Structures are given as C-alpha cells and as structure tokens.
C-alpha cells in the first residue's frame, strides 16, 4: 500500500517479478488492505462515502463492494483494524466499544464483544488454528493501549498486555496461534499526538508468558508499524520508517538465538505501509 500526494491507494506486489499493480484509484483514502485467507478477495477501508467503511474487491481490484453498515471507528481510530476469519467467511472490526462480526458479503452483522468500561476496540486478529481473537483496546488518550485475548465467540476476554508508558499497537497472531506479535514504543514517551520515537517488535505467549523483544535492525528514529505474519509462518511483514515520513515494507525471517533472544533478518521490499502477505 503506497501513499501519493496525501492520498492513499492500494497496490499488490509480485515478489518474483518485483512488479507492483495498482488496485484502487479513487479520490478518497483507500487503505489497510487485508487479503482473504481464501485468496479470492481483498478487504480494505475507504472513506469514499464520508465515513470509514469496509469494502471488498477481487484480487485484481474489480468488483468493489461496500459490506459494512457501521463505520470502523473508535478512540483515535482513523479507520484501521479489522481481520478475516480463518476460512475467509467473516470479518471482525471495531466500532467504538463494540467488536462487530459480519459475513464477507455484508450480511449477518452482530456484536461479538464489548470493550471494558471507558475503552474502545481497535486493531484485532483472528488465529488460524487456535480459535482465539486478539484485540487492542484504547482509552481517550492515543497512548493508552491494552491488548486482550478472547475466544472466537467473544467470550472469556482476558488481559494479555497491560497499558504501560509508550504506545502499544497492532497485535497479530503467529501462524500456530500460540504467540502474539505487537509493537511498543520502547522510548516510553506518552505523546498526546501518538508520536512514536522507537516502536519495536515484541512477542508474547497467549498465556502471558515469555514476553521478548524481536531484535531487528532499525535506524535511530525509525519505528515498526503494522506487523503481520507471513503465510508460511516463518516471519513477519511490516513497515519501517519515521512517524511523519515515508515508510518501507520489510520482511523479517525469525530465528531463535543460542542466548535465548529472537532476531529477524530484515529484507526491504518496496516503499509503502500497512502490508499484508
């Protein structure tokens, strides 16, 4: 996904030919693309109808269809944070303090869960195999973030990562569903505008144990944004850059080191942000 002239458009990228293809071209913000696990559709958020709604399109950018009735919104949420079900039949997304579940064609909308008092839902992910959902909640301040895990029917919601100094964002499951990856600003600055000085990659087991930083190479002032698991489960795709500047999509193949740390080998792919694989 690439930004041009303050407008966001969605692109696909062929890693073999290194050619990218433009999928959207509309005088509005089209962003946060997520490919269906069935690999037949791409869902994304657009404000082309004056509110942030979820649309789907074919893998070639055709047959654009609005499927949400309620907007993607919440505390400090400008229209990001939804996830496909493992079979590609449903989508979950945040609408203020409600987590909404809808059929991929826009039918059967229902409230799946309600956020804790004083908080709204934001980023979420649905595990492929563990029958779990992970979700970020936010308070009135953009840096007030917590991560919860719940059963896929919305029950049994448990705190996984508590609020701490510095912004926490973008939880996503590992391929087997036993680990959650997310970003956290290691600088620990609670910036009112959400500015992240040093957001890094972390992982934590779904039972709350074994929290670790994933060591990757990033320059001073750079932050990691929107990590997402690679289809084969061998690593992550994410964007890297400074908060108000251009960003580059990277692949990082994870490895366990003899000293117990986890590291990733960065591979720059293409300019852009909010990647999916």
mmCIF file of N, CA and C in Angstrom, residues 139-227:
data_model
loop_
_atom_site.group_PDB
_atom_site.id
_atom_site.type_symbol
_atom_site.label_atom_id
_atom_site.label_comp_id
_atom_site.label_asym_id
_atom_site.label_seq_id
_atom_site.Cartn_x
_atom_site.Cartn_y
_atom_site.Cartn_z
ATOM 1 N N UNK A 139 -7.951 3.852 25.241
ATOM 2 C CA UNK A 139 -8.661 4.832 26.033
ATOM 3 C C UNK A 139 -8.745 6.150 25.289
ATOM 4 N N UNK A 140 -9.128 7.192 25.982
ATOM 5 C CA UNK A 140 -9.286 8.503 25.364
ATOM 6 C C UNK A 140 -7.953 9.035 24.842
ATOM 7 N N UNK A 141 -6.853 8.713 25.510
ATOM 8 C CA UNK A 141 -5.525 9.106 25.052
ATOM 9 C C UNK A 141 -4.977 8.047 24.105
ATOM 10 N N UNK A 142 -4.352 8.478 23.028
ATOM 11 C CA UNK A 142 -3.920 7.555 21.984
ATOM 12 C C UNK A 142 -2.860 6.575 22.482
ATOM 13 N N UNK A 143 -2.102 6.956 23.509
ATOM 14 C CA UNK A 143 -1.071 6.068 24.038
ATOM 15 C C UNK A 143 -1.601 5.119 25.105
ATOM 16 N N UNK A 144 -2.870 5.229 25.462
ATOM 17 C CA UNK A 144 -3.477 4.356 26.470
ATOM 18 C C UNK A 144 -3.994 3.099 25.778
ATOM 19 N N UNK A 145 -3.152 2.080 25.697
ATOM 20 C CA UNK A 145 -3.489 0.867 24.944
ATOM 21 C C UNK A 145 -3.301 -0.378 25.793
ATOM 22 N N UNK A 146 -4.207 -1.324 25.627
ATOM 23 C CA UNK A 146 -4.106 -2.637 26.244
ATOM 24 C C UNK A 146 -4.408 -3.688 25.184
ATOM 25 N N UNK A 147 -3.904 -4.897 25.381
ATOM 26 C CA UNK A 147 -4.176 -5.999 24.463
ATOM 27 C C UNK A 147 -4.887 -7.105 25.230
ATOM 28 N N UNK A 148 -5.996 -7.581 24.657
ATOM 29 C CA UNK A 148 -6.795 -8.647 25.261
ATOM 30 C C UNK A 148 -6.849 -9.837 24.314
ATOM 31 N N UNK A 149 -7.104 -10.997 24.887
ATOM 32 C CA UNK A 149 -7.336 -12.194 24.096
ATOM 33 C C UNK A 149 -8.667 -12.794 24.527
ATOM 34 N N UNK A 150 -9.408 -13.363 23.589
ATOM 35 C CA UNK A 150 -10.729 -13.922 23.883
ATOM 36 C C UNK A 150 -10.972 -15.141 23.006
ATOM 37 N N UNK A 151 -11.985 -15.916 23.353
ATOM 38 C CA UNK A 151 -12.414 -16.997 22.478
ATOM 39 C C UNK A 151 -13.056 -16.405 21.235
ATOM 40 N N UNK A 152 -13.132 -17.181 20.154
ATOM 41 C CA UNK A 152 -13.609 -16.626 18.892
ATOM 42 C C UNK A 152 -15.096 -16.300 18.887
ATOM 43 N N UNK A 153 -15.837 -16.734 19.931
ATOM 44 C CA UNK A 153 -17.239 -16.337 20.047
ATOM 45 C C UNK A 153 -17.402 -15.072 20.878
ATOM 46 N N UNK A 154 -16.280 -14.437 21.262
ATOM 47 C CA UNK A 154 -16.312 -13.195 22.023
ATOM 48 C C UNK A 154 -16.319 -13.372 23.526
ATOM 49 N N UNK A 155 -16.329 -14.592 24.004
ATOM 50 C CA UNK A 155 -16.368 -14.851 25.444
ATOM 51 C C UNK A 155 -14.959 -14.964 26.026
ATOM 52 N N UNK A 156 -14.895 -14.982 27.361
ATOM 53 C CA UNK A 156 -13.649 -15.253 28.080
ATOM 54 C C UNK A 156 -12.541 -14.257 27.723
ATOM 55 N N UNK A 157 -12.862 -12.959 27.729
ATOM 56 C CA UNK A 157 -11.871 -11.937 27.396
ATOM 57 C C UNK A 157 -10.911 -11.734 28.568
ATOM 58 N N UNK A 158 -9.609 -11.858 28.299
ATOM 59 C CA UNK A 158 -8.582 -11.762 29.327
ATOM 60 C C UNK A 158 -7.512 -10.757 28.904
ATOM 61 N N UNK A 159 -7.014 -9.982 29.889
ATOM 62 C CA UNK A 159 -5.946 -9.021 29.617
ATOM 63 C C UNK A 159 -4.646 -9.765 29.327
ATOM 64 N N UNK A 160 -3.998 -9.418 28.218
ATOM 65 C CA UNK A 160 -2.734 -10.041 27.830
ATOM 66 C C UNK A 160 -1.555 -9.087 28.033
ATOM 67 N N UNK A 161 -1.694 -7.844 27.582
ATOM 68 C CA UNK A 161 -0.651 -6.828 27.738
ATOM 69 C C UNK A 161 -1.292 -5.589 28.339
ATOM 70 N N UNK A 162 -0.857 -5.209 29.534
ATOM 71 C CA UNK A 162 -1.426 -4.054 30.224
ATOM 72 C C UNK A 162 -0.865 -2.755 29.652
ATOM 73 N N UNK A 163 -1.569 -1.655 29.914
ATOM 74 C CA UNK A 163 -1.087 -0.344 29.500
ATOM 75 C C UNK A 163 0.213 -0.015 30.228
ATOM 76 N N UNK A 164 1.154 0.558 29.501
ATOM 77 C CA UNK A 164 2.424 0.973 30.085
ATOM 78 C C UNK A 164 2.929 2.194 29.329
ATOM 79 N N UNK A 165 3.905 2.925 29.882
ATOM 80 C CA UNK A 165 4.409 4.116 29.189
ATOM 81 C C UNK A 165 4.876 3.794 27.777
ATOM 82 N N UNK A 166 4.488 4.636 26.838
ATOM 83 C CA UNK A 166 4.784 4.380 25.436
ATOM 84 C C UNK A 166 3.620 3.682 24.766
ATOM 85 N N UNK A 167 3.447 3.928 23.506
ATOM 86 C CA UNK A 167 2.292 3.417 22.767
ATOM 87 C C UNK A 167 2.463 1.947 22.392
ATOM 88 N N UNK A 168 1.417 1.160 22.567
ATOM 89 C CA UNK A 168 1.371 -0.250 22.173
ATOM 90 C C UNK A 168 0.354 -0.408 21.050
ATOM 91 N N UNK A 169 0.695 -1.193 20.022
ATOM 92 C CA UNK A 169 -0.165 -1.238 18.829
ATOM 93 C C UNK A 169 -0.116 -2.597 18.133
ATOM 94 N N UNK A 170 -1.123 -2.813 17.298
ATOM 95 C CA UNK A 170 -1.124 -3.783 16.197
ATOM 96 C C UNK A 170 -0.837 -5.228 16.585
ATOM 97 N N UNK A 171 -1.612 -5.823 17.502
ATOM 98 C CA UNK A 171 -1.391 -7.238 17.817
ATOM 99 C C UNK A 171 -1.770 -8.147 16.653
ATOM 100 N N UNK A 172 -0.985 -9.187 16.447
ATOM 101 C CA UNK A 172 -1.269 -10.160 15.397
ATOM 102 C C UNK A 172 -0.752 -11.529 15.831
ATOM 103 N N UNK A 173 -1.467 -12.579 15.451
ATOM 104 C CA UNK A 173 -1.114 -13.932 15.873
ATOM 105 C C UNK A 173 0.037 -14.512 15.058
ATOM 106 N N UNK A 174 0.764 -15.432 15.698
ATOM 107 C CA UNK A 174 1.691 -16.291 14.977
ATOM 108 C C UNK A 174 0.895 -17.289 14.141
ATOM 109 N N UNK A 175 1.579 -18.017 13.287
ATOM 110 C CA UNK A 175 0.903 -18.953 12.392
ATOM 111 C C UNK A 175 0.146 -20.031 13.161
ATOM 112 N N UNK A 176 0.728 -20.521 14.272
ATOM 113 C CA UNK A 176 0.075 -21.577 15.048
ATOM 114 C C UNK A 176 -0.882 -21.045 16.110
ATOM 115 N N UNK A 177 -0.954 -19.725 16.272
ATOM 116 C CA UNK A 177 -1.886 -19.131 17.224
ATOM 117 C C UNK A 177 -1.432 -19.152 18.665
ATOM 118 N N UNK A 178 -0.215 -19.586 18.943
ATOM 119 C CA UNK A 178 0.272 -19.681 20.317
ATOM 120 C C UNK A 178 1.006 -18.434 20.791
ATOM 121 N N UNK A 179 1.292 -17.531 19.866
ATOM 122 C CA UNK A 179 2.068 -16.331 20.170
ATOM 123 C C UNK A 179 1.381 -15.120 19.557
ATOM 124 N N UNK A 180 1.496 -13.979 20.227
ATOM 125 C CA UNK A 180 1.009 -12.715 19.692
ATOM 126 C C UNK A 180 2.202 -11.791 19.478
ATOM 127 N N UNK A 181 2.302 -11.211 18.292
ATOM 128 C CA UNK A 181 3.294 -10.185 17.995
ATOM 129 C C UNK A 181 2.618 -8.823 18.086
ATOM 130 N N UNK A 182 3.372 -7.813 18.491
ATOM 131 C CA UNK A 182 2.830 -6.459 18.560
ATOM 132 C C UNK A 182 3.985 -5.464 18.586
ATOM 133 N N UNK A 183 3.668 -4.180 18.487
ATOM 134 C CA UNK A 183 4.694 -3.147 18.579
ATOM 135 C C UNK A 183 4.519 -2.364 19.869
ATOM 136 N N UNK A 184 5.644 -1.855 20.376
ATOM 137 C CA UNK A 184 5.609 -0.986 21.557
ATOM 138 C C UNK A 184 6.736 0.029 21.442
ATOM 139 N N UNK A 185 6.429 1.282 21.805
ATOM 140 C CA UNK A 185 7.428 2.342 21.768
ATOM 141 C C UNK A 185 8.348 2.198 22.974
ATOM 142 N N UNK A 186 9.542 1.660 22.726
ATOM 143 C CA UNK A 186 10.489 1.406 23.813
ATOM 144 C C UNK A 186 10.978 2.690 24.463
ATOM 145 N N UNK A 187 10.780 3.835 23.799
ATOM 146 C CA UNK A 187 11.160 5.100 24.403
ATOM 147 C C UNK A 187 10.303 5.471 25.597
ATOM 148 N N UNK A 188 9.117 4.854 25.689
ATOM 149 C CA UNK A 188 8.256 5.069 26.845
ATOM 150 C C UNK A 188 7.655 6.450 26.944
ATOM 151 N N UNK A 189 7.553 7.163 25.830
ATOM 152 C CA UNK A 189 7.013 8.521 25.845
ATOM 153 C C UNK A 189 5.515 8.480 25.567
ATOM 154 N N UNK A 190 4.726 9.068 26.469
ATOM 155 C CA UNK A 190 3.281 9.158 26.258
ATOM 156 C C UNK A 190 2.973 10.449 25.505
ATOM 157 N N UNK A 191 3.165 10.414 24.197
ATOM 158 C CA UNK A 191 2.967 11.607 23.378
ATOM 159 C C UNK A 191 1.485 11.802 23.085
ATOM 160 N N UNK A 192 0.912 12.974 23.393
ATOM 161 C CA UNK A 192 -0.518 13.203 23.155
ATOM 162 C C UNK A 192 -0.938 13.027 21.702
ATOM 163 N N UNK A 193 -0.009 13.261 20.761
ATOM 164 C CA UNK A 193 -0.344 13.118 19.340
ATOM 165 C C UNK A 193 -0.052 11.717 18.814
ATOM 166 N N UNK A 194 0.374 10.806 19.706
ATOM 167 C CA UNK A 194 0.652 9.442 19.286
ATOM 168 C C UNK A 194 2.010 9.217 18.661
ATOM 169 N N UNK A 195 2.861 10.235 18.691
ATOM 170 C CA UNK A 195 4.188 10.133 18.084
ATOM 171 C C UNK A 195 4.974 8.991 18.714
ATOM 172 N N UNK A 196 5.552 8.133 17.877
ATOM 173 C CA UNK A 196 6.349 7.009 18.352
ATOM 174 C C UNK A 196 7.807 7.231 17.975
ATOM 175 N N UNK A 197 8.671 7.302 18.979
ATOM 176 C CA UNK A 197 10.083 7.569 18.730
ATOM 177 C C UNK A 197 10.880 6.304 18.436
ATOM 178 N N UNK A 198 10.453 5.186 19.002
ATOM 179 C CA UNK A 198 11.267 3.972 18.903
ATOM 180 C C UNK A 198 10.391 2.731 19.055
ATOM 181 N N UNK A 199 9.379 2.587 18.210
ATOM 182 C CA UNK A 199 8.486 1.430 18.293
ATOM 183 C C UNK A 199 9.201 0.190 17.774
ATOM 184 N N UNK A 200 9.209 -0.860 18.599
ATOM 185 C CA UNK A 200 9.905 -2.092 18.264
ATOM 186 C C UNK A 200 8.938 -3.272 18.253
ATOM 187 N N UNK A 201 9.414 -4.384 17.712
ATOM 188 C CA UNK A 201 8.624 -5.610 17.657
ATOM 189 C C UNK A 201 8.788 -6.417 18.939
ATOM 190 N N UNK A 202 7.666 -6.949 19.429
ATOM 191 C CA UNK A 202 7.688 -7.818 20.604
ATOM 192 C C UNK A 202 6.829 -9.044 20.328
ATOM 193 N N UNK A 203 7.056 -10.083 21.126
ATOM 194 C CA UNK A 203 6.184 -11.242 21.093
ATOM 195 C C UNK A 203 5.868 -11.657 22.521
ATOM 196 N N UNK A 204 4.706 -12.301 22.696
ATOM 197 C CA UNK A 204 4.291 -12.806 23.996
ATOM 198 C C UNK A 204 3.433 -14.043 23.766
ATOM 199 N N UNK A 205 3.586 -15.047 24.602
ATOM 200 C CA UNK A 205 2.726 -16.223 24.507
ATOM 201 C C UNK A 205 1.295 -15.856 24.874
ATOM 202 N N UNK A 206 0.322 -16.605 24.370
ATOM 203 C CA UNK A 206 -1.079 -16.247 24.615
ATOM 204 C C UNK A 206 -1.485 -16.451 26.069
ATOM 205 N N UNK A 207 -0.642 -17.141 26.864
ATOM 206 C CA UNK A 207 -0.923 -17.257 28.299
ATOM 207 C C UNK A 207 -0.230 -16.156 29.101
ATOM 208 N N UNK A 208 0.392 -15.189 28.402
ATOM 209 C CA UNK A 208 1.025 -14.056 29.058
ATOM 210 C C UNK A 208 2.478 -14.256 29.437
ATOM 211 N N UNK A 209 3.055 -15.388 29.121
ATOM 212 C CA UNK A 209 4.448 -15.659 29.480
ATOM 213 C C UNK A 209 5.389 -15.350 28.321
ATOM 214 N N UNK A 210 6.681 -15.283 28.658
ATOM 215 C CA UNK A 210 7.758 -15.215 27.669
ATOM 216 C C UNK A 210 7.638 -14.011 26.738
ATOM 217 N N UNK A 211 7.453 -12.843 27.326
ATOM 218 C CA UNK A 211 7.483 -11.621 26.518
ATOM 219 C C UNK A 211 8.928 -11.300 26.158
ATOM 220 N N UNK A 212 9.172 -11.064 24.869
ATOM 221 C CA UNK A 212 10.516 -10.756 24.391
ATOM 222 C C UNK A 212 10.461 -9.739 23.266
ATOM 223 N N UNK A 213 11.512 -8.938 23.176
ATOM 224 C CA UNK A 213 11.697 -8.097 22.001
ATOM 225 C C UNK A 213 12.289 -8.943 20.882
ATOM 226 N N UNK A 214 11.802 -8.744 19.673
ATOM 227 C CA UNK A 214 12.387 -9.378 18.494
ATOM 228 C C UNK A 214 13.415 -8.409 17.930
ATOM 229 N N UNK A 215 14.649 -8.812 17.926
ATOM 230 C CA UNK A 215 15.741 -7.921 17.563
ATOM 231 C C UNK A 215 15.857 -7.808 16.049
ATOM 232 N N UNK A 216 15.637 -6.610 15.542
ATOM 233 C CA UNK A 216 15.818 -6.337 14.119
ATOM 234 C C UNK A 216 16.655 -5.072 13.976
ATOM 235 N N UNK A 217 17.174 -4.858 12.810
ATOM 236 C CA UNK A 217 17.990 -3.681 12.548
ATOM 237 C C UNK A 217 17.091 -2.514 12.156
ATOM 238 N N UNK A 218 17.130 -1.442 12.966
ATOM 239 C CA UNK A 218 16.403 -0.234 12.622
ATOM 240 C C UNK A 218 17.228 0.963 13.051
ATOM 241 N N UNK A 219 17.191 2.012 12.235
ATOM 242 C CA UNK A 219 17.988 3.202 12.497
ATOM 243 C C UNK A 219 17.353 4.047 13.586
ATOM 244 N N UNK A 220 18.143 4.931 14.174
ATOM 245 C CA UNK A 220 17.638 5.828 15.208
ATOM 246 C C UNK A 220 16.482 6.654 14.664
ATOM 247 N N UNK A 221 15.403 6.719 15.415
ATOM 248 C CA UNK A 221 14.230 7.482 14.997
ATOM 249 C C UNK A 221 13.227 6.690 14.193
ATOM 250 N N UNK A 222 13.606 5.480 13.750
ATOM 251 C CA UNK A 222 12.685 4.640 12.989
ATOM 252 C C UNK A 222 11.791 3.828 13.919
ATOM 253 N N UNK A 223 10.567 3.578 13.472
ATOM 254 C CA UNK A 223 9.628 2.751 14.217
ATOM 255 C C UNK A 223 9.052 1.672 13.319
ATOM 256 N N UNK A 224 8.600 0.588 13.949
ATOM 257 C CA UNK A 224 7.953 -0.523 13.250
ATOM 258 C C UNK A 224 6.447 -0.323 13.308
ATOM 259 N N UNK A 225 5.758 -0.579 12.196
ATOM 260 C CA UNK A 225 4.313 -0.387 12.123
ATOM 261 C C UNK A 225 3.641 -1.615 11.505
ATOM 262 N N UNK A 226 2.464 -1.943 12.010
ATOM 263 C CA UNK A 226 1.551 -2.916 11.397
ATOM 264 C C UNK A 226 2.199 -4.250 11.022
ATOM 265 N N UNK A 227 2.784 -4.967 11.977
ATOM 266 C CA UNK A 227 3.324 -6.293 11.657
ATOM 267 C C UNK A 227 2.212 -7.278 11.321
#
